[in-house]
PDB file of C-alpha atoms in Angstrom:
ATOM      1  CA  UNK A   1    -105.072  16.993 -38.842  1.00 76.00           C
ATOM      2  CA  UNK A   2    -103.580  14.821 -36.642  1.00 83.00           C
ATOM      3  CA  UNK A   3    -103.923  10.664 -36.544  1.00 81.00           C
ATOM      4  CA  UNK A   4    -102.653   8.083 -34.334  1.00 83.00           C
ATOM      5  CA  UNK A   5    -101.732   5.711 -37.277  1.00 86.00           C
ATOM      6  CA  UNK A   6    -101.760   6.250 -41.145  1.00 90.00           C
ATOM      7  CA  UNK A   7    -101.745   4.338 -43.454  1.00 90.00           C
ATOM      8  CA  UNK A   8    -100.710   4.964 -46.942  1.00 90.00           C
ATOM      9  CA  UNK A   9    -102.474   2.330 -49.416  1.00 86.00           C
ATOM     10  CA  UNK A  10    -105.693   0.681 -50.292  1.00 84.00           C
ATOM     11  CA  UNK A  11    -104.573  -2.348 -51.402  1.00 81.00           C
ATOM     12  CA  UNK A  12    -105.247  -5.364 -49.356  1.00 77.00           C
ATOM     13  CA  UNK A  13    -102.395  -5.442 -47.094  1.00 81.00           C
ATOM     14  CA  UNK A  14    -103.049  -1.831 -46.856  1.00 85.00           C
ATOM     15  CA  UNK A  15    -106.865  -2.568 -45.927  1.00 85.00           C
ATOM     16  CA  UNK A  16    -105.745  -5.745 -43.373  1.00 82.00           C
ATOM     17  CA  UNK A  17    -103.341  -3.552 -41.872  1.00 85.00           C
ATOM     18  CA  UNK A  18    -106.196  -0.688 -41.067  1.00 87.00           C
ATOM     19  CA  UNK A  19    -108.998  -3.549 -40.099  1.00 83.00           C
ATOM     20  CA  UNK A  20    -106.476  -5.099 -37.980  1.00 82.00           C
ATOM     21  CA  UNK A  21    -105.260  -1.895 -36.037  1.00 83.00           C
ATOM     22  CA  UNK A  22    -108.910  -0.833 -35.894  1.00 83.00           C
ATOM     23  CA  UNK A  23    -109.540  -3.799 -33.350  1.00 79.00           C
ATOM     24  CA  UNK A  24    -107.618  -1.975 -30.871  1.00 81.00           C
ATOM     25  CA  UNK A  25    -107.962   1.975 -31.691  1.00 81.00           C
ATOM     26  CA  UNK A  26    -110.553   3.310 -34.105  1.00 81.00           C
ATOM     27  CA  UNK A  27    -108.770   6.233 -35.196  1.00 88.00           C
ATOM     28  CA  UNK A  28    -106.840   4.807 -38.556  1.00 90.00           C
ATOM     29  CA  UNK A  29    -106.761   7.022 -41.479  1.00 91.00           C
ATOM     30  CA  UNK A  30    -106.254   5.644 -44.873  1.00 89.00           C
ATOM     31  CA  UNK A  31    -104.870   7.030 -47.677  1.00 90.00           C
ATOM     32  CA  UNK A  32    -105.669   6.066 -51.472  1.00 85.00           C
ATOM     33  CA  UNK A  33    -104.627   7.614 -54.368  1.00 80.00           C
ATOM     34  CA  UNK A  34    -106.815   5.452 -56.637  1.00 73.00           C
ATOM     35  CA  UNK A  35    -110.615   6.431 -57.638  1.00 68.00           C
ATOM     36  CA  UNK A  36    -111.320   2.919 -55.963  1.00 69.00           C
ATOM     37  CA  UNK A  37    -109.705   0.516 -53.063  1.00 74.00           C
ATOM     38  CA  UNK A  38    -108.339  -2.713 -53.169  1.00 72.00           C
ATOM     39  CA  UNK A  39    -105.527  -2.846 -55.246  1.00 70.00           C
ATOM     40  CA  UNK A  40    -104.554  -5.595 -57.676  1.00 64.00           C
ATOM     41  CA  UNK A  41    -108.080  -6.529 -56.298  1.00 65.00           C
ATOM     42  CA  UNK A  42    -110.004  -4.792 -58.809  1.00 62.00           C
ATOM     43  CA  UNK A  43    -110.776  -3.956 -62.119  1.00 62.00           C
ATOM     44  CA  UNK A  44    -109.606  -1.466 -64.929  1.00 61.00           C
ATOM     45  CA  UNK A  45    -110.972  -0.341 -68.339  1.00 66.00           C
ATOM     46  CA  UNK A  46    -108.115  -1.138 -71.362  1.00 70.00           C
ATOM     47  CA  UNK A  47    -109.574  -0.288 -75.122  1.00 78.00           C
ATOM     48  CA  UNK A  48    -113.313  -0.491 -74.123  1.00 79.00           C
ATOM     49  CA  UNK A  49    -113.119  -4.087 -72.061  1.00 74.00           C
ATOM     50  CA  UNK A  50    -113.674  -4.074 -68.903  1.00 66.00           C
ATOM     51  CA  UNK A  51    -110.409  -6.601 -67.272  1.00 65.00           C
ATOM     52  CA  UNK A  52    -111.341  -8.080 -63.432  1.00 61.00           C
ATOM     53  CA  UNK A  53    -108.022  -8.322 -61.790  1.00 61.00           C
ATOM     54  CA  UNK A  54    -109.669  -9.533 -58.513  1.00 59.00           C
ATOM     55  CA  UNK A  55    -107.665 -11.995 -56.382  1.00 55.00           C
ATOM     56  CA  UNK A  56    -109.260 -15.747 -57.062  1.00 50.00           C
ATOM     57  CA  UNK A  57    -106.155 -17.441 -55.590  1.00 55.00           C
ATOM     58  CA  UNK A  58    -104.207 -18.264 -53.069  1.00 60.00           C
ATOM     59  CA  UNK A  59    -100.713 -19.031 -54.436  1.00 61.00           C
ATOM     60  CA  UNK A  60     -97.375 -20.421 -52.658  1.00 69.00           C
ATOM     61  CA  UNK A  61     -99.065 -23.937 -51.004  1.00 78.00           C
ATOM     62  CA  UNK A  62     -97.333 -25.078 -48.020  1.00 82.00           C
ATOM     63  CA  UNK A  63     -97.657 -27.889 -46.093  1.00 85.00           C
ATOM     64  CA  UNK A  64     -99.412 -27.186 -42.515  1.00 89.00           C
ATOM     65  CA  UNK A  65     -96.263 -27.666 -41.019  1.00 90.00           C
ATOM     66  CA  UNK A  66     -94.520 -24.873 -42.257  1.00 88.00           C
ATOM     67  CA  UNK A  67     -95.094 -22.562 -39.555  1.00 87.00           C
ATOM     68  CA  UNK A  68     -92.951 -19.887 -41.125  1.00 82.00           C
ATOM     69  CA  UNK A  69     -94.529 -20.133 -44.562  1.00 80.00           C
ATOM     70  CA  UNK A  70     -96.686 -16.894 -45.620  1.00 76.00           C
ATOM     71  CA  UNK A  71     -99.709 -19.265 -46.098  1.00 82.00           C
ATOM     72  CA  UNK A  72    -100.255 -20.521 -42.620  1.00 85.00           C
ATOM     73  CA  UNK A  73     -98.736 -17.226 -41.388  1.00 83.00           C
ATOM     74  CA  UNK A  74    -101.840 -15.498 -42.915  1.00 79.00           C
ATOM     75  CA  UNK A  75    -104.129 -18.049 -42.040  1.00 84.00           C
ATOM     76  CA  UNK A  76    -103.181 -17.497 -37.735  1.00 85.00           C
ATOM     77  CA  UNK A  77    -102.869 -13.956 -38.385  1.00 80.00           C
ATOM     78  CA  UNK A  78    -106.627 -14.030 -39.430  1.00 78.00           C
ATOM     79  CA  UNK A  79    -107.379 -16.282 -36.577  1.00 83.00           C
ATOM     80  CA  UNK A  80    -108.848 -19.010 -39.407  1.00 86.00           C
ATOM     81  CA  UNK A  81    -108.221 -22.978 -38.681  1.00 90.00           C
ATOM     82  CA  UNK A  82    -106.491 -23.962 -41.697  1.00 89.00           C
ATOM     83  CA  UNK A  83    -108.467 -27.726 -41.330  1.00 89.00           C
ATOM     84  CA  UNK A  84    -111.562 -25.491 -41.969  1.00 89.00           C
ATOM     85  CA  UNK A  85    -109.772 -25.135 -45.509  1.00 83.00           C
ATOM     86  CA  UNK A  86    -109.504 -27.040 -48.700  1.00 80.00           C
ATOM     87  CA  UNK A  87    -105.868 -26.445 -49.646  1.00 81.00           C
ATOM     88  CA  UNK A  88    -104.410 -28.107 -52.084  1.00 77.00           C
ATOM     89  CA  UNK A  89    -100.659 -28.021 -53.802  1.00 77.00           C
ATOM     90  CA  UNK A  90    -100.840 -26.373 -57.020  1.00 72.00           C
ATOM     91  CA  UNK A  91     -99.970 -29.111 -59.836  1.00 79.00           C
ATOM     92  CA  UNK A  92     -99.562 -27.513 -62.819  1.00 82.00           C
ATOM     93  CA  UNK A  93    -100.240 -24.455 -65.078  1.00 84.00           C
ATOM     94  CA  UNK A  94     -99.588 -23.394 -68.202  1.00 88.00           C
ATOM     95  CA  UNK A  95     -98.472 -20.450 -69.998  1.00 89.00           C
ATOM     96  CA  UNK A  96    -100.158 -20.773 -73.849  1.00 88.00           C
ATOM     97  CA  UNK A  97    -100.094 -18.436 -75.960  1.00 86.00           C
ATOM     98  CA  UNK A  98    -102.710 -19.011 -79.275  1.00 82.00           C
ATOM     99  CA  UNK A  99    -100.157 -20.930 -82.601  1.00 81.00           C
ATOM    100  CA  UNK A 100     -97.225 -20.526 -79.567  1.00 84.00           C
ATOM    101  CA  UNK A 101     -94.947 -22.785 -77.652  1.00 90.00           C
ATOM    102  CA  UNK A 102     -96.622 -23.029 -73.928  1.00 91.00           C
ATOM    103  CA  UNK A 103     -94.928 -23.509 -70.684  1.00 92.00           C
ATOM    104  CA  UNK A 104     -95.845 -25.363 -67.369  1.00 89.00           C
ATOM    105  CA  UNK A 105     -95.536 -24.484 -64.251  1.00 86.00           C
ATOM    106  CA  UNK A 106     -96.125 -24.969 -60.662  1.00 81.00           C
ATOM    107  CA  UNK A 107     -94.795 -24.170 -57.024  1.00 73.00           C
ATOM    108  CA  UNK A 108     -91.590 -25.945 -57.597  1.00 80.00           C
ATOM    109  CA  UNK A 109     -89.075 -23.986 -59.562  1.00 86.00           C
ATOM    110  CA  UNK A 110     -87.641 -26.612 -61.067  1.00 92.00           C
ATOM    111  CA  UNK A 111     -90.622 -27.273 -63.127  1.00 91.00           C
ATOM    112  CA  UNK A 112     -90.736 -24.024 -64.827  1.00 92.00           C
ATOM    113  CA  UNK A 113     -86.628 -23.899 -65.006  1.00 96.00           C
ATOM    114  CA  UNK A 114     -86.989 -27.328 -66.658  1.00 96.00           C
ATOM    115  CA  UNK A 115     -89.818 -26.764 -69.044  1.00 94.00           C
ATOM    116  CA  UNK A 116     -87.777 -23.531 -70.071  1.00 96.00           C
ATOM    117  CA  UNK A 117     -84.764 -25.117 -70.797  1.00 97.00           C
ATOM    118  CA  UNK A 118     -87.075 -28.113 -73.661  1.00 96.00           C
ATOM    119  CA  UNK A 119     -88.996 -25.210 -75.152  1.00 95.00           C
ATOM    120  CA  UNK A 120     -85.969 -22.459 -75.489  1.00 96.00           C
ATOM    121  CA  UNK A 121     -83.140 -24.431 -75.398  1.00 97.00           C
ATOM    122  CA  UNK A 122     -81.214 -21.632 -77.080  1.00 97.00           C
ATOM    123  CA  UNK A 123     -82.490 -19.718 -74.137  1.00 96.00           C
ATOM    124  CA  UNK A 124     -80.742 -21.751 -71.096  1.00 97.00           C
ATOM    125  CA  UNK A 125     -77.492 -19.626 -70.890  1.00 97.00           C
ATOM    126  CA  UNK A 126     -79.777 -16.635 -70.305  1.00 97.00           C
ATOM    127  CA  UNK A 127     -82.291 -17.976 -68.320  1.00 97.00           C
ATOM    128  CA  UNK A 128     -80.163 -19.264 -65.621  1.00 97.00           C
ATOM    129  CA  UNK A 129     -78.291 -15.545 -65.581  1.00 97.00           C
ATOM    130  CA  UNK A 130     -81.517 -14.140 -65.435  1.00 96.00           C
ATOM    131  CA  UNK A 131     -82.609 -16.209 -62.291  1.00 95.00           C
ATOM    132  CA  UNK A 132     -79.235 -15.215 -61.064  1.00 95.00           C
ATOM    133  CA  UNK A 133     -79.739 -11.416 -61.491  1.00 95.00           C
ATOM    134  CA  UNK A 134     -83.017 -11.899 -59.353  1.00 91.00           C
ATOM    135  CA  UNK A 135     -81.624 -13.691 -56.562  1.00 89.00           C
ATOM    136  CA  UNK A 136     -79.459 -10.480 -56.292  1.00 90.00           C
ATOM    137  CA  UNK A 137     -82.699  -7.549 -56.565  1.00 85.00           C
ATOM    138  CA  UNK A 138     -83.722  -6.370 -53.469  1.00 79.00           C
ATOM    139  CA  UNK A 139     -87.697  -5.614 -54.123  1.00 70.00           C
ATOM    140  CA  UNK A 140     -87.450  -3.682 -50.921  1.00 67.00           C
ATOM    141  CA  UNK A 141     -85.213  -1.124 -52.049  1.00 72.00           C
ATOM    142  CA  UNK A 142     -86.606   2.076 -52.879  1.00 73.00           C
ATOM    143  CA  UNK A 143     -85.439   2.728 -56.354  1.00 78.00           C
ATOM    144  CA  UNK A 144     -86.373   4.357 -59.788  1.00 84.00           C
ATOM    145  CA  UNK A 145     -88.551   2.378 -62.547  1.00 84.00           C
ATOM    146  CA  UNK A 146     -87.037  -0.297 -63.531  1.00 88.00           C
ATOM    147  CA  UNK A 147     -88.572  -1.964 -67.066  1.00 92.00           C
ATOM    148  CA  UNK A 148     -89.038  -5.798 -65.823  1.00 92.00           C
ATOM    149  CA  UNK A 149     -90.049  -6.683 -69.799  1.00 95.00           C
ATOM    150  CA  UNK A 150     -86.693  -4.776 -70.172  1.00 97.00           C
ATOM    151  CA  UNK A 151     -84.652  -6.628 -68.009  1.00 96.00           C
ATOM    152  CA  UNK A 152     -86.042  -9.747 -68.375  1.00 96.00           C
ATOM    153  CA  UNK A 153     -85.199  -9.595 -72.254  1.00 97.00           C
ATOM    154  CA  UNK A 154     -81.976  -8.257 -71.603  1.00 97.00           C
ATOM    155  CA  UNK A 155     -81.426 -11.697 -70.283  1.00 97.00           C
ATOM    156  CA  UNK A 156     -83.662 -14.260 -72.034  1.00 96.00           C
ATOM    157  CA  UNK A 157     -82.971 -12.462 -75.801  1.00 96.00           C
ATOM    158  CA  UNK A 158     -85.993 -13.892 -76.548  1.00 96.00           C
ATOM    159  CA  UNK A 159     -89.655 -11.861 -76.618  1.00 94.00           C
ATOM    160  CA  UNK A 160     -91.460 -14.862 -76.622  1.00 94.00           C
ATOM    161  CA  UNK A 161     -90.158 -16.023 -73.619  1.00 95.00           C
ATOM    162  CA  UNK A 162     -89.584 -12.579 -72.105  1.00 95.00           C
ATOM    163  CA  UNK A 163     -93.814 -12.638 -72.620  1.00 93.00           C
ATOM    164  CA  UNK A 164     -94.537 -15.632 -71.350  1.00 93.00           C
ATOM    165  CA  UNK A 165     -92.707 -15.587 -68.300  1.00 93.00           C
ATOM    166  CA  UNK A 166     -94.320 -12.087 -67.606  1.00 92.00           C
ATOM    167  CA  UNK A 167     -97.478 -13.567 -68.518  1.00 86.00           C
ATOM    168  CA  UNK A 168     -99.165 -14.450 -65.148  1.00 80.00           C
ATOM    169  CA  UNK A 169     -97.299 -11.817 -63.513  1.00 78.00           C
ATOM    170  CA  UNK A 170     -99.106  -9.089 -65.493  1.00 75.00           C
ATOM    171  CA  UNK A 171    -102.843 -11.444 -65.599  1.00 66.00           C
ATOM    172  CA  UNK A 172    -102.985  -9.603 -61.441  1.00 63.00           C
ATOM    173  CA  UNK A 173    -102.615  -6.029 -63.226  1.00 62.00           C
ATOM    174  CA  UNK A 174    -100.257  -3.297 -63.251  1.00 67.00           C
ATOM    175  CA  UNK A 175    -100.273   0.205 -63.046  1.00 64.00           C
ATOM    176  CA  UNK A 176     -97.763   0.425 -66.380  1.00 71.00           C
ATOM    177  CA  UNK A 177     -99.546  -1.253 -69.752  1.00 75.00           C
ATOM    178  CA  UNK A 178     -97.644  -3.676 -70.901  1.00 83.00           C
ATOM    179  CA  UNK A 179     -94.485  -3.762 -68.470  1.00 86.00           C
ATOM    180  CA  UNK A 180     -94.274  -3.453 -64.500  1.00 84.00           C
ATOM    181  CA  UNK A 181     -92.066  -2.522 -62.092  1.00 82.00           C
ATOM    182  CA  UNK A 182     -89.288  -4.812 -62.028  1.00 85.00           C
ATOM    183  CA  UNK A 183     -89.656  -4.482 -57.798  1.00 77.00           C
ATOM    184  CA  UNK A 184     -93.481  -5.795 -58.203  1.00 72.00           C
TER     185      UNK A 184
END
């Protein structure tokens, strides 16, 4: 068989990039290895409950200015007027775990860096190593499995934190229960 362009992925930058080469040649063929497309935009079974993983926000606020931000990026890429939008700067969430410490954060780092360094003070040595080990990862590199709850831990020391700060990464889903790909 023999296509123009394939695509490998039915996630939604996998489903943008077919609708968006569609405009121009019909012949796209995507490929999905999933019972089900869309990615981190849909749903999975875990011990009988049913767990909606659907996207329900748009993260990463940036002013309209910003013309290399991935926000207004997406918004000419789609052709949408951003005034059409509502978009506001996110001000604060929180991490809470039930008889826990909780954490805020928002879309300045220093927040969350901050917050980190009141609730695990005895953390801040490994926090600020662990921010610097990240700086360094290349997600983009085509490695092996890498354990992020592992790594992260091997930094923080702590599991509490090591949870929390996974927390809202794992809320979107991932393919590994319990952990994720330290590249995701």
């Amino acid at each position: 068989m023999r296509v123009p362009f394939l695509i490998i992925g039915g996630g939604l930058s996998g489903l943008a990039a077919a609708i968006r080469y569609a405009r121009f040649l019909p012949d796209v063929l995507l490929l999905e290895k999933h019972s089900r497309i869309g990615g981190l935009n849909s749903y999975y079974f875990r011990n009988n409950y049913l767990l909606e993983t659907g996207l329900h926000a748009i993260t990463n606020y940036a002013p309209p200015d910003e013309k290399k931000a991935p926000l207004n990026k997406l918004f000419r890429q789609l052709k949408l007027d951003r005034k059409n939008f509502h978009i506001y700067p996110q001000h604060a969430s929180e991490i809470r775990f039930p008889n826990q410490k909780s954490l805020i954060f928002n879309n300045d780092f220093q927040t969350l860096r901050e917050n980190v360094f009141q609730v695990f003070p005895s953390c801040k040595k490994g926090f600020i190593e662990l921010v610097d080990a990240l700086e360094k990862c290349d997600p983009f590199q085509n490695t092996p499995f890498q354990s992020a709850k592992k790594f992260v831990f091997q930094h923080t020391g702590n599991s509490l934190l090591t949870d929390m700060l996974l927390c809202p990464l794992m809320y979107y889903g991932s393919s590994v229960e319990n952990d994720m790909d330290l590249n995701q």
